[in-house]
Coordinates of C-alpha atoms and ligand atoms in Angstrom, one line a residue:
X29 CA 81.4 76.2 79.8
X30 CA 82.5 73.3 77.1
X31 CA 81.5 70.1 79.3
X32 CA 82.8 67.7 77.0
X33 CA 86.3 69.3 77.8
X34 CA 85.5 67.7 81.4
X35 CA 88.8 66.2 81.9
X36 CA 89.7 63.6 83.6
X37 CA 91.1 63.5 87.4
X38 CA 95.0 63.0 87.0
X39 CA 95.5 65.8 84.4
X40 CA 98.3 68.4 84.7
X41 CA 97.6 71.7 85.9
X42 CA 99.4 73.0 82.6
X43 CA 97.3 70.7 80.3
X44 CA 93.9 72.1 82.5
X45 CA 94.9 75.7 81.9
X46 CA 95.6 75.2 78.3
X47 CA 92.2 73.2 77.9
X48 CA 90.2 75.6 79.9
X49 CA 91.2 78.6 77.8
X50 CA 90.1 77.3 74.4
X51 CA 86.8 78.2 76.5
X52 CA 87.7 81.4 76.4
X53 CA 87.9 82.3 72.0
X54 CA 89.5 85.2 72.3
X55 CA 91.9 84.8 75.4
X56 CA 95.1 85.6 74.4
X57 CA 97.1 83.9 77.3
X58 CA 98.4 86.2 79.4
X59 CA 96.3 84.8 82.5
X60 CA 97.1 81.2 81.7
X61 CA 100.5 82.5 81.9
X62 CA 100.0 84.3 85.1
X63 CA 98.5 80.9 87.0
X64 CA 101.5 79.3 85.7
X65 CA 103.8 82.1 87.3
X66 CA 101.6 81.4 90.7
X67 CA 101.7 77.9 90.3
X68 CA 105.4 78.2 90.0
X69 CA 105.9 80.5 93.3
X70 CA 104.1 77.7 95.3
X71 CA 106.4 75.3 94.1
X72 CA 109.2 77.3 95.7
X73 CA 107.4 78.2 98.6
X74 CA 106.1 74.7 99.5
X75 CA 109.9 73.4 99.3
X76 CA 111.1 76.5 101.7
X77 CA 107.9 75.3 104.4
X78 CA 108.9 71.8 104.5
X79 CA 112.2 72.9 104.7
X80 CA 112.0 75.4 107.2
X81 CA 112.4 73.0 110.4
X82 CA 115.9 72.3 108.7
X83 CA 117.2 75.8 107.5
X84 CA 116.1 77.4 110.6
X85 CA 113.8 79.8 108.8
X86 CA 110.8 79.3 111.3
X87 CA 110.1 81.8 114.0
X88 CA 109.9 85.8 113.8
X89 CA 111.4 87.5 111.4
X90 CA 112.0 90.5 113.9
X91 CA 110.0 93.0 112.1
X92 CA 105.8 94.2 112.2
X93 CA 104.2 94.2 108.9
X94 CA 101.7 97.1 108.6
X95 CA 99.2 95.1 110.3
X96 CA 101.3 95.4 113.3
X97 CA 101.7 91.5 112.8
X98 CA 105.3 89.2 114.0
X99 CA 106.3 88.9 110.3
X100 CA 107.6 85.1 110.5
X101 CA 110.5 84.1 108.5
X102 CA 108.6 82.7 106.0
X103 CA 106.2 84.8 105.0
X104 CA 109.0 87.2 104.5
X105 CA 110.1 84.4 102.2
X106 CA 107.1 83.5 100.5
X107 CA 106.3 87.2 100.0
X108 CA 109.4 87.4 98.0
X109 CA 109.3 84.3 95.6
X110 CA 105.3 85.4 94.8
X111 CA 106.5 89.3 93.6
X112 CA 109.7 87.6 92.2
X113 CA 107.5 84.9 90.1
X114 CA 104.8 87.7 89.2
X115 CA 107.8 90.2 88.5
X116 CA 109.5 87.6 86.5
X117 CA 106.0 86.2 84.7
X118 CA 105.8 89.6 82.8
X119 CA 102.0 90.0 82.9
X120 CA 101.2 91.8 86.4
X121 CA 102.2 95.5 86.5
X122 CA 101.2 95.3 90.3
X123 CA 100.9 93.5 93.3
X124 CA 99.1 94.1 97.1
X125 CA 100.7 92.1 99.7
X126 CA 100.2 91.7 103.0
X127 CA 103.1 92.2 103.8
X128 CA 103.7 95.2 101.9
X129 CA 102.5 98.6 103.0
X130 CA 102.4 100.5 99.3
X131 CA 101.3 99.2 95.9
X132 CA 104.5 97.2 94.8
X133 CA 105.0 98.0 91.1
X134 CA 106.6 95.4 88.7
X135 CA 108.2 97.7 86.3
X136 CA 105.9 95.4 83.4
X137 CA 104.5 98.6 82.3
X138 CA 101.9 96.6 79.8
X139 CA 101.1 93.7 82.0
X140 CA 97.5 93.6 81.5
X141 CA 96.7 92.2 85.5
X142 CA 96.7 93.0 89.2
X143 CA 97.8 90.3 91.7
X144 CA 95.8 90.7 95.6
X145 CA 97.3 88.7 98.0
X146 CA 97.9 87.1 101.2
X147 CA 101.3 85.1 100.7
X148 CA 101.4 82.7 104.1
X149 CA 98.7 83.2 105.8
X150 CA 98.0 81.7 109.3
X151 CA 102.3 81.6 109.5
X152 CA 102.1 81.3 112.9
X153 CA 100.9 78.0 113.0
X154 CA 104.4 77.1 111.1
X155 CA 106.4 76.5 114.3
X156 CA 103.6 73.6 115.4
X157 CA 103.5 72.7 112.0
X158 CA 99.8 73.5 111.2
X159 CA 98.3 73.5 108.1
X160 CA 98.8 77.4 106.2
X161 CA 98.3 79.1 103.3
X162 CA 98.5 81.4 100.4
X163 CA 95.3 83.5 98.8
X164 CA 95.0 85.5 95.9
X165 CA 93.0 87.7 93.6
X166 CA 93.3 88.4 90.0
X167 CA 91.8 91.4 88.5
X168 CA 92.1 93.0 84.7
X169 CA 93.8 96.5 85.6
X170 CA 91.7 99.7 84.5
X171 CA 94.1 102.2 83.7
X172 CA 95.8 102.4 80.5
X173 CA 99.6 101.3 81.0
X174 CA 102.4 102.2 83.4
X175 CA 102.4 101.4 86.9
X176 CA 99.2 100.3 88.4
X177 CA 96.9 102.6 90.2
X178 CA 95.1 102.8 93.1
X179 CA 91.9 103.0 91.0
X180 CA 93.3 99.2 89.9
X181 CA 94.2 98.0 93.5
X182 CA 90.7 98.8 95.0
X183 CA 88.3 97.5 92.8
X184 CA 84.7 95.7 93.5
X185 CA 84.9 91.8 94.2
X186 CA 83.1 91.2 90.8
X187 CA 85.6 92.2 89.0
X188 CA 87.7 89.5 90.0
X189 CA 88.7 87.5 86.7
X190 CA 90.5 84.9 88.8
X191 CA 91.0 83.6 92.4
X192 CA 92.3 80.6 94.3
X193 CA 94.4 79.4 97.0
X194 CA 96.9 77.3 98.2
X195 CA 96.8 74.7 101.1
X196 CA 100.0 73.4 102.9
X197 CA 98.9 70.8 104.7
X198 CA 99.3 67.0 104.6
X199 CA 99.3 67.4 100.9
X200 CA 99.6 70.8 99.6
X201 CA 96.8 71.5 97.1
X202 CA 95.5 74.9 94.6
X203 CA 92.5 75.6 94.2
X204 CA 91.1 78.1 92.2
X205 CA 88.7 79.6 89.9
X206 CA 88.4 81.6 87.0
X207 CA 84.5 82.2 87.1
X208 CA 83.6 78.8 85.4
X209 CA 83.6 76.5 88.3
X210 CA 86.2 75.6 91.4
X211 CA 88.9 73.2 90.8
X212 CA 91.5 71.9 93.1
X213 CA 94.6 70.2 92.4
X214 CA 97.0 68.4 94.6
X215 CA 100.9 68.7 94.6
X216 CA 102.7 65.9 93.9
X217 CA 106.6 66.9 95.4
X218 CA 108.2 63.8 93.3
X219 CA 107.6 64.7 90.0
X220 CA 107.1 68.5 90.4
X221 CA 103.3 68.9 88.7
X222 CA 100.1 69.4 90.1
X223 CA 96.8 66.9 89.1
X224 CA 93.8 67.4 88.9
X225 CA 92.3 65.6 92.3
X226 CA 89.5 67.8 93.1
X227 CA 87.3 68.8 90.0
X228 CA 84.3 70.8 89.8
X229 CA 84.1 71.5 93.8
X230 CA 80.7 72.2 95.0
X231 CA 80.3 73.1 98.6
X232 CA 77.2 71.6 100.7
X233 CA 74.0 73.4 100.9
X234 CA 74.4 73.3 105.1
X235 CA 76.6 71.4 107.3
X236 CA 77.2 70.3 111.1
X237 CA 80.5 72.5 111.3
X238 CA 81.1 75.8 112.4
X239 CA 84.1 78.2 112.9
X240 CA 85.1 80.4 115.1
X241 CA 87.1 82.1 117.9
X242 CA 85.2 81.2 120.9
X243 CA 87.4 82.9 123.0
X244 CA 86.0 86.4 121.4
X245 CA 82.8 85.5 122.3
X246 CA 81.9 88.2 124.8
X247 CA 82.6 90.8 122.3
X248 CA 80.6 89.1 119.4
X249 CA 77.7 91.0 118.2
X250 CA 74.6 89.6 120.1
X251 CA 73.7 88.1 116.2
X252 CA 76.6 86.2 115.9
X253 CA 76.3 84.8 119.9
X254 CA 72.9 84.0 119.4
X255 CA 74.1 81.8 115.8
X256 CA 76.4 79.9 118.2
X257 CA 74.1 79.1 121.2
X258 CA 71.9 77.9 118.1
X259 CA 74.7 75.8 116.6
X260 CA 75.0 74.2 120.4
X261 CA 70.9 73.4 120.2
X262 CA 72.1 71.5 117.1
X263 CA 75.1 69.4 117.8
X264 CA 77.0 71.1 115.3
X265 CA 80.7 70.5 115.9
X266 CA 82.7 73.8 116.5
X267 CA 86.1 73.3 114.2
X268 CA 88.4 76.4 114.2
X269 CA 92.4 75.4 113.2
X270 CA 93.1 79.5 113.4
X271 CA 93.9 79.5 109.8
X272 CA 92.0 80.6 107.7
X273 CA 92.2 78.7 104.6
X274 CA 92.8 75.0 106.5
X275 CA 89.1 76.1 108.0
X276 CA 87.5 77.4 104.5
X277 CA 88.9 74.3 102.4
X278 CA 87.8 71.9 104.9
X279 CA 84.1 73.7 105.6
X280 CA 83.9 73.9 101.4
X281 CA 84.3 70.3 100.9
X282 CA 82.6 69.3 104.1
X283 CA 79.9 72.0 104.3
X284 CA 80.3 74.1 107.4
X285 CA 80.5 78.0 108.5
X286 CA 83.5 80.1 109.2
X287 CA 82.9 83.4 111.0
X288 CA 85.3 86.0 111.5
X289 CA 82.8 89.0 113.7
X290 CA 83.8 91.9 115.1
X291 CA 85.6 92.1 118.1
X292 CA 87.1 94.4 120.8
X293 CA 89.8 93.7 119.8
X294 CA 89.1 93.8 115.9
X295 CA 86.2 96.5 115.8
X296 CA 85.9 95.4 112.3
X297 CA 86.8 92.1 111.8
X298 CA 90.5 91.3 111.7
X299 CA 90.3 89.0 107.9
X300 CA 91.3 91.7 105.2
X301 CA 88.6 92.6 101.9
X302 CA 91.2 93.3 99.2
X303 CA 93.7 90.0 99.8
X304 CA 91.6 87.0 101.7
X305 CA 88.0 87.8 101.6
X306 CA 87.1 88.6 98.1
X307 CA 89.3 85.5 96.5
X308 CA 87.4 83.3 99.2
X309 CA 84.3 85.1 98.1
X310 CA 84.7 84.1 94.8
X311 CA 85.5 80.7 95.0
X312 CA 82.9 79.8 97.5
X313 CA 80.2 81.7 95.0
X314 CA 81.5 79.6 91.9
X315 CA 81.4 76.6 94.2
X316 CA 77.4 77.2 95.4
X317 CA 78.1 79.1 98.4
X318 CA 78.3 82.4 100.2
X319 CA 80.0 84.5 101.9
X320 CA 79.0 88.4 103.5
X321 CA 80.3 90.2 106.3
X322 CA 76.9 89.6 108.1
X323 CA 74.7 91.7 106.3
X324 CA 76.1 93.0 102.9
X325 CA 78.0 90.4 100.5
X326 CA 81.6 90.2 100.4
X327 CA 81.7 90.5 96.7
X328 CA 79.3 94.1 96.5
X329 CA 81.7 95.6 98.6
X330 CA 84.1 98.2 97.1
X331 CA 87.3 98.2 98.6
X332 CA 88.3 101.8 100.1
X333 CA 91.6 101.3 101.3
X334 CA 94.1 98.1 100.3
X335 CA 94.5 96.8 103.7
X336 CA 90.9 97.3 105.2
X337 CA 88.9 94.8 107.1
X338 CA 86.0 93.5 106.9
X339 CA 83.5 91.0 109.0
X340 CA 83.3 87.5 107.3
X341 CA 80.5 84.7 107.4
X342 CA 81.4 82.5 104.7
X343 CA 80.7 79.1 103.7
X344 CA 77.6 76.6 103.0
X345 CA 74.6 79.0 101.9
X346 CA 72.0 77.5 104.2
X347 CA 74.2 78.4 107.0
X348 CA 75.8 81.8 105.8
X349 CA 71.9 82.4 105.5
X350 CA 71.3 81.5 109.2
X351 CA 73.8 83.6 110.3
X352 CA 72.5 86.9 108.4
X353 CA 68.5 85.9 109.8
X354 CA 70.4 85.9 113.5
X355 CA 72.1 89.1 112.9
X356 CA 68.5 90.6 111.5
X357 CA 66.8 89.3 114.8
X358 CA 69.5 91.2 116.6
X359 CA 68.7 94.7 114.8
X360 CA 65.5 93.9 115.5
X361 CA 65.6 93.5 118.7
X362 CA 67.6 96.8 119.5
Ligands
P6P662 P1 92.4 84.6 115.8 C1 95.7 84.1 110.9 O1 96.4 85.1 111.6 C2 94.4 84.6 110.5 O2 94.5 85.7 109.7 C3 93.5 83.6 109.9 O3 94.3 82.7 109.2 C4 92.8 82.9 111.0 O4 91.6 82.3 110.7 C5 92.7 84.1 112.0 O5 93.7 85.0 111.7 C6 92.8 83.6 113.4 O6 92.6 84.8 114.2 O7 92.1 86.0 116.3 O8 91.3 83.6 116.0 O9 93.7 84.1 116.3

């Protein structure tokens, strides 16, 4: 990576994409493009959520996505804008949603990319206005042109050529990566741009937070119940918002664990691979940390169907390593 194209806190978004891809001689920029099309989408959708009190667009939508989930009014809506932007934006030929059961195919029979993702997640916590969020995956597609495939839709974590998030919280920020580094910047409403607030992100080697639904506990694997006991011994603080990306952005910058085990309920972990756990995976790898589902690495797992779970321990790497040696004792032990 360049380092004398460090740039400065306080730069554009636009001007940091454009920068950034002189690192890359032969990009052609299509994916600069493509965050601008995602950067754009959030735009929209951060109006619509601070809007939603007002237009009466909070509360259930009155259908089940295919996760059997309330759909909520707005992630109905932000569901929309993000195909409409990526539609629009000319370089994805298709998209996984959440909120969509098939493959949704843009018609952009040479767009070169895939879009994964996750467009409000946590919307629940809109009516008590809680922090929420949007994750997403990038990958190159494999096949030759047309609509995408499923061969594009479930590929390996690796291949990932891009992955952020968005937080919409007291200030809504992105942050994302494209494999040189984790950058975040924050959204200022006024003047419609996004700076440059939070460059070069590393996460803490360990830290004194830990996240999870304590409520599950009975049904955690004896591993992940023992991790917790030993978290107690420590004084850690247990921080767990019950949304997903408020918890990882605040562990990343603050060091800290978030664990999403199996449950009774959730036999194999309720977080999905393809849309939350390999972008996170990414970004918390560029940004020194890890993140497995207890045993195996998020990012080694291939993806057999688009809306599969998977376990996740993901954060500081001292602690994402603790977790794993609990859950080793445990098979041990059996
Ligand atoms: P639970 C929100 O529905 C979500 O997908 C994540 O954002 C959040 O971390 C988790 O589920 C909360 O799940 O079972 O603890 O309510």
């Amino acid at each position: 990576m360049n380092d004398q194209l460090a740039l400065p806190v306080g730069t554009t978004l636009d001007r940091f994409i454009m920068r950034k891809q002189e690192d890359f001689p032969y990009a052609t920029g299509e994916l600069s493009q493509l965050l601008r099309d995602i950067a754009l989408a959030t735009k929209i959708v951060n109006r619509e959520i601070n809007r939603a009190g007002l237009l009466g667009v909070t509360g259930t939508f009155g259908q089940q996505n295919i996760q059997g989930e309330e759909q909520q009014k707005l992630d109905v809506i932000a569901n929309i804008r993000f195909i409409r932007a990526l539609r629009n934006g000319g370089e994805v030929c298709a998209i996984i949603s959440e909120e969509e059961d098939h493959i949704i195919q843009t018609g952009n029979a040479r767009g070169k990319y895939i879009v994964a993702m996750d467009p409000l997640d946590g919307s629940s916590n809109i009516d008590v206005n809680v922090a929420i969020g949007t994750i997403f995956s990038i990958y190159r597609r494999v096949s030759e042109g047309g609509d995408g495939t499923l061969e594009d839709c479930l590929q390996n974590g690796t291949k990932q050529v891009a992955a952020g998030y968005i937080i919409y919280g007291s200030s809504t920020m992105l942050v994302y990566t494209t494999g040189c580094g984790v950058n975040g910047f924050t959204y200022e409403p006024s003047l419609g741009e996004f700076f440059l607030s939070h460059p070069n992100i590393r996460t803490p080697k360990k830290g004194k937070l830990y996240s999870c639904n304590e409520g599950n506990i009975n049904s955690f694997p004896d591993g992940i119940k023992a991790y917790i006991s030993y978290c107690k011994e420590q004084n850690y603080s247990g921080r767990y918002i019950g949304s997903l990306v408020a918890d990882f952005h605040r562990n990343l910058l603050k060091g800290g664990v978030y664990i999403y085990p199996p449950t009774a309920t959730s036999p194999n972990g309720k977080l999905r691979l393809v849309y939350e756990c390999n972008a996170l995976a990414l970004i918390v790898e560029q940004a020194g940390g890890k993140a497995s589902d207890g045993s195996e690495r998020i990012l080694d797992k291939t993806p057999t169907e688009l809306h599969q779970r998977c376990p996740l321990v993901i954060g500081s790497p001292d602690m994402v390593d603790k977790v794993e040696e609990f859950m080793k004792a445990e098979l041990v032990a059996v």
